[in-house]
């Protein structure tokens, strides 16, 4: 079967590109319009991000989340705690945020310092404010197929991309490389549900998979979230497949001032000659994650309106 609509056929220049920057901008505009409507109804959506410690990468992500929520007209707050914060102190803060009616989304940035158990923290977040979609209640709802939970932002963003670009998912063979709880497993759970943008036959691969290429070559839609720079090469991809690269890896690059550059898990230059539609890195899945976080926060806020 064909993986994508005919407009996605590869051209002589290679696969058509999925523009995550443009799509994320569209979603953020949709969110901003919803924020205006919610404010008129008396609710200003609020996202609070908690950052424990001084991990440089986390600080960048958290800053971007705060900026994006403010740009969308929401209240975006970051609470920065020292790395010495105890688990009990963090849990007390989470409970305080759970009880705060002006806060609709609560997100504790990972990774946490080693003395704090991330699962315990996630379980303390009110599932109705768990806009990351990591609480077991939301994970369960996603698996069951209940639409009133929150799906994790990165896989939800990937699904939205597929829908936006008219990729036919019904009956398609989807292969997900990676089985993490934040990307691989929820990605598979989304694609296997019945309904639009799903109804796929899903295979999950991981580091113990025998003959990875044998699986990836069968994929109409290949979604890669392994964290291994350029591990998917052209010979591992079926001609005409749709390839979604979630990976973000920094590799040395002497030609850059920073001495590094960002690459995905897919060998972009090689694979684009074979695929019909492909996400670049950067500019593909990355921008979608924050856009979907804003979307989840607006949904959380909308739910607080009287029925
Ligand atoms: P994890 O390290 O948690 O999971 C990686 C998964 O890939 C594991 O299931 C692992 O298998 C599997 N894997 C690793 N090597 C191989 C291999 N050689 N063959 C098959 N499977 C393999 O990573 P995440 O899911 O958190 O992230 C994956 C990538 O996506 C990273 O590059 C990350 O930076 C990026 N990312 C990007 C986001 C975005 O917004 N664009 C958001 C989140 C992540 P096993 O379980 O057996 O170890």
XYZ file of C-alpha atoms and ligand atoms in Angstrom:
355
model
C 0.000 0.000 0.000
C 1.006 3.602 -0.425
C 2.124 5.280 2.752
C 1.213 8.782 1.784
C -0.941 10.734 -0.619
C 0.422 11.081 -4.130
C 1.484 14.683 -3.429
C 4.071 13.251 -1.064
C 5.882 11.341 -3.808
C 9.632 11.973 -3.835
C 10.801 14.482 -6.409
C 14.130 14.369 -8.208
C 15.460 16.483 -5.333
C 14.317 13.824 -2.863
C 11.577 13.647 -0.285
C 9.202 16.492 0.456
C 10.103 18.129 3.752
C 7.799 18.393 6.746
C 8.099 21.927 8.079
C 7.777 21.608 11.863
C 8.518 25.291 12.393
C 5.582 26.412 10.231
C 3.178 23.850 11.681
C 4.181 24.702 15.255
C 3.546 28.369 14.448
C 0.073 27.492 13.191
C -0.704 25.528 16.377
C 0.596 28.347 18.544
C -1.686 30.771 16.705
C -4.640 28.415 17.295
C -3.686 28.252 20.971
C -3.397 32.049 21.220
C -6.916 32.406 19.761
C -8.244 29.935 22.341
C -6.484 31.840 25.094
C -8.301 35.026 24.029
C -11.647 33.187 24.203
C -10.822 31.682 27.609
C -9.808 35.058 28.980
C -13.161 36.448 27.837
C -14.763 33.625 29.806
C -12.736 34.673 32.855
C -9.917 32.095 32.793
C -6.282 32.899 31.986
C -4.512 29.616 31.231
C -1.433 29.191 33.410
C 1.554 26.875 33.011
C 4.052 26.472 35.844
C 7.338 24.717 35.166
C 9.485 23.547 38.061
C 13.227 23.304 37.471
C 15.380 21.641 40.120
C 19.149 22.147 39.835
C 21.211 23.895 37.212
C 21.380 21.531 34.251
C 22.200 23.861 31.339
C 20.116 21.957 28.748
C 17.066 21.891 31.038
C 17.401 25.614 31.708
C 17.210 26.285 27.950
C 14.092 24.103 27.525
C 12.390 25.657 30.533
C 13.134 29.181 29.315
C 11.651 28.307 25.920
C 8.487 26.922 27.545
C 8.003 30.025 29.664
C 8.550 32.331 26.679
C 6.172 30.346 24.455
C 3.395 30.346 27.055
C 3.683 34.096 27.516
C 3.688 34.672 23.747
C 0.441 32.687 23.574
C -1.083 35.039 26.155
C -0.927 32.562 29.039
C 0.619 32.984 32.448
C 3.984 31.254 32.177
C 5.941 30.846 35.372
C 9.152 29.008 36.156
C 10.004 28.029 39.723
C 13.736 27.428 40.049
C 14.873 25.325 43.007
C 18.430 24.484 44.066
C 19.848 21.014 43.352
C 19.878 20.426 47.124
C 16.054 20.534 47.276
C 14.743 17.428 49.046
C 12.120 15.160 47.526
C 9.712 16.102 50.337
C 10.142 19.807 49.548
C 9.500 19.210 45.855
C 6.403 17.108 46.570
C 5.086 19.842 48.875
C 5.509 22.380 46.061
C 3.725 20.099 43.581
C 0.806 19.765 46.006
C 0.682 23.521 46.419
C 0.514 23.927 42.615
C -2.151 21.206 42.397
C -4.284 23.280 44.762
C -3.651 26.623 43.023
C -6.620 27.458 40.805
C -4.610 29.913 38.690
C -2.285 27.077 37.607
C -3.725 24.756 34.948
C -0.590 22.950 33.849
C 2.195 21.674 36.131
C 5.396 20.377 34.629
C 8.461 19.214 36.537
C 11.430 19.362 34.187
C 13.434 16.127 33.871
C 16.062 14.972 34.634
C 15.871 15.509 38.391
C 18.855 15.297 40.747
C 19.674 11.681 41.649
C 18.232 11.840 45.179
C 14.731 12.530 43.815
C 12.661 9.707 42.318
C 11.026 11.008 39.104
C 8.159 8.476 39.213
C 7.156 9.567 42.725
C 7.111 13.196 41.599
C 5.072 12.454 38.476
C 2.531 10.495 40.533
C 2.043 13.526 42.767
C 1.017 15.837 39.923
C -2.772 16.149 39.623
C -3.589 14.159 36.440
C -5.868 17.048 35.398
C -2.806 19.350 35.422
C -0.326 16.811 34.027
C 0.169 18.566 30.681
C 3.271 16.449 29.961
C 1.000 13.375 29.925
C 3.338 11.272 32.081
C 1.054 10.495 35.061
C -0.068 6.834 35.100
C -3.717 7.958 34.823
C -2.972 9.777 31.553
C -0.757 6.953 30.306
C -3.642 4.543 30.992
C -6.193 6.764 29.259
C -3.959 7.002 26.210
C -3.619 3.234 26.019
C -7.346 2.641 26.484
C -8.101 5.284 23.858
C -9.967 7.712 26.117
C -9.650 11.210 24.683
C -10.049 13.081 27.985
C -6.439 12.529 29.108
C -3.255 14.267 28.023
C -1.001 12.625 25.439
C 2.744 13.284 25.803
C 3.675 16.309 23.712
C 6.324 14.893 21.367
C 4.339 11.887 20.089
C 1.162 13.988 19.957
C 3.102 16.468 17.817
C 4.252 13.719 15.477
C 0.675 12.493 15.039
C -0.486 16.027 14.322
C 2.244 16.325 11.666
C 1.073 13.154 9.960
C -2.530 14.382 9.922
C -1.556 17.866 8.711
C 0.490 16.467 5.827
C -2.321 14.109 4.768
C -0.347 10.945 5.462
C -2.583 7.904 5.230
C -2.213 6.035 8.515
C -5.194 3.679 8.343
C -3.849 0.163 7.785
C -0.305 1.510 7.325
C 2.670 -0.349 8.755
C 4.144 2.011 11.341
C 7.507 1.106 12.843
C 8.618 3.023 15.947
C 12.297 2.739 16.884
C 12.625 3.391 20.627
C 10.454 2.338 23.567
C 10.879 5.178 26.069
C 7.909 6.256 28.151
C 8.131 9.807 26.805
C 8.336 9.051 23.078
C 8.387 5.472 21.778
C 5.660 3.779 23.827
C 3.117 6.633 23.739
C 3.844 7.084 20.012
C 2.913 3.469 19.397
C -0.133 3.776 21.661
C -1.396 6.779 19.678
C -0.928 5.143 16.290
C -2.653 1.886 17.226
C -5.914 3.522 18.374
C -8.908 3.550 16.097
C -9.656 6.843 14.373
C -8.125 9.585 12.255
C -4.343 9.803 12.230
C -4.160 6.293 13.671
C -5.627 2.833 12.828
C -2.084 1.691 12.010
C -0.404 -1.674 12.420
C 2.382 -0.830 14.837
C 5.742 -2.440 15.554
C 7.990 -1.160 18.352
C 11.734 -1.786 18.020
C 14.429 -1.290 20.670
C 18.024 -2.174 21.400
C 17.191 -5.880 21.783
C 15.315 -6.111 18.492
C 16.711 -8.758 16.152
C 17.199 -7.522 12.575
C 16.207 -3.870 13.062
C 16.597 -3.151 9.334
C 14.234 -6.020 8.511
C 11.537 -4.167 10.474
C 12.319 -0.633 9.341
C 12.313 -1.685 5.674
C 8.693 -2.799 6.016
C 7.555 0.567 7.380
C 5.183 2.784 5.439
C 5.752 5.272 8.253
C 9.036 5.063 10.168
C 9.265 7.007 13.432
C 12.698 7.054 15.033
C 13.376 8.038 18.656
C 16.517 6.168 19.654
C 18.989 8.931 20.468
C 21.643 7.465 18.135
C 23.058 9.933 15.615
C 22.192 9.005 12.004
C 21.630 5.326 12.789
C 18.883 4.964 10.151
C 20.511 4.817 6.731
C 18.903 4.811 3.272
C 19.189 1.030 2.895
C 16.971 0.645 6.006
C 14.073 2.604 4.494
C 11.376 1.448 2.074
C 11.153 3.612 -1.056
C 8.294 6.103 -0.635
C 8.133 5.773 3.152
C 7.303 8.680 5.443
C 10.196 9.189 7.888
C 9.808 11.060 11.164
C 13.045 11.757 13.019
C 12.546 12.549 16.704
C 16.236 12.254 17.562
C 18.304 15.215 18.703
C 22.008 14.451 18.963
C 24.944 16.831 19.250
C 27.929 15.732 17.220
C 31.353 17.364 16.845
C 31.628 19.775 13.902
C 34.853 21.721 13.613
C 33.341 24.005 10.941
C 30.902 25.465 13.495
C 31.807 28.161 15.970
C 30.274 26.091 18.771
C 32.295 23.052 17.629
C 29.118 20.937 17.464
C 25.922 20.571 15.479
C 22.537 18.987 15.964
C 21.645 15.883 13.949
C 18.789 13.425 14.135
C 18.680 9.644 14.375
C 18.221 9.503 10.600
C 20.944 9.986 8.007
C 18.957 12.828 6.451
C 20.902 13.311 3.205
C 20.833 9.616 2.335
C 17.300 8.844 3.493
C 15.702 11.831 1.778
C 16.644 10.259 -1.565
C 14.457 7.240 -0.730
C 11.614 8.588 1.433
C 8.550 10.460 0.141
C 8.219 12.777 3.135
C 10.763 13.468 5.874
C 11.331 15.699 8.901
C 14.599 17.640 9.061
C 16.610 18.081 12.274
C 16.475 20.810 13.417
C 13.134 22.230 12.262
C 11.077 19.033 12.298
C 9.643 17.406 15.415
C 11.471 19.678 17.890
C 9.283 22.811 17.548
C 6.122 20.694 17.765
C 6.789 19.597 21.338
C 6.345 23.030 22.920
C 3.378 23.811 20.658
C 1.601 20.676 21.895
C 2.483 21.552 25.501
C 0.688 24.877 25.070
C -2.233 23.037 23.522
C -2.468 20.653 26.475
C -2.366 23.606 28.886
C -5.226 25.337 27.107
C -7.231 22.095 27.256
C -6.527 21.860 30.989
C -7.735 25.432 31.455
C -10.852 24.916 29.326
C -11.876 22.012 31.542
C -12.131 24.317 34.542
C -14.968 26.283 32.893
C -18.400 25.477 34.270
C -20.201 22.991 31.986
P 15.733 7.074 25.531
O 17.201 6.976 25.644
O 14.875 7.115 26.753
O 15.202 5.838 24.651
C 15.868 5.445 23.492
C 15.225 4.193 22.958
O 15.898 3.814 21.766
C 15.321 3.007 23.912
O 14.085 2.320 23.923
C 16.419 2.151 23.304
O 16.240 0.771 23.514
C 16.266 2.463 21.831
N 17.530 2.273 21.121
C 18.732 2.799 21.433
N 19.659 2.367 20.560
C 19.028 1.554 19.707
C 19.455 0.788 18.600
N 20.731 0.790 18.188
N 18.539 0.052 17.939
C 17.242 0.043 18.332
N 16.777 0.762 19.377
C 17.671 1.492 20.054
O 15.448 8.320 24.605
P 14.136 9.234 24.385
O 13.013 8.419 23.908
O 13.953 10.115 25.549
O 14.663 10.161 23.196
C 15.045 9.623 21.956
C 15.629 10.716 21.099
O 14.639 11.683 20.866
C 16.798 11.473 21.745
O 17.702 11.861 20.726
C 16.138 12.697 22.338
O 17.033 13.777 22.441
C 15.081 12.961 21.312
N 13.922 13.680 21.834
C 13.471 14.721 21.096
C 12.374 15.423 21.489
C 11.893 16.527 20.633
O 11.170 17.384 21.093
N 12.266 16.542 19.349
C 11.664 15.133 22.742
C 12.164 13.946 23.409
C 13.265 13.274 22.961
P 16.270 0.102 24.992
O 14.959 0.461 25.631
O 16.394 -1.348 24.721
O 17.445 0.691 25.696
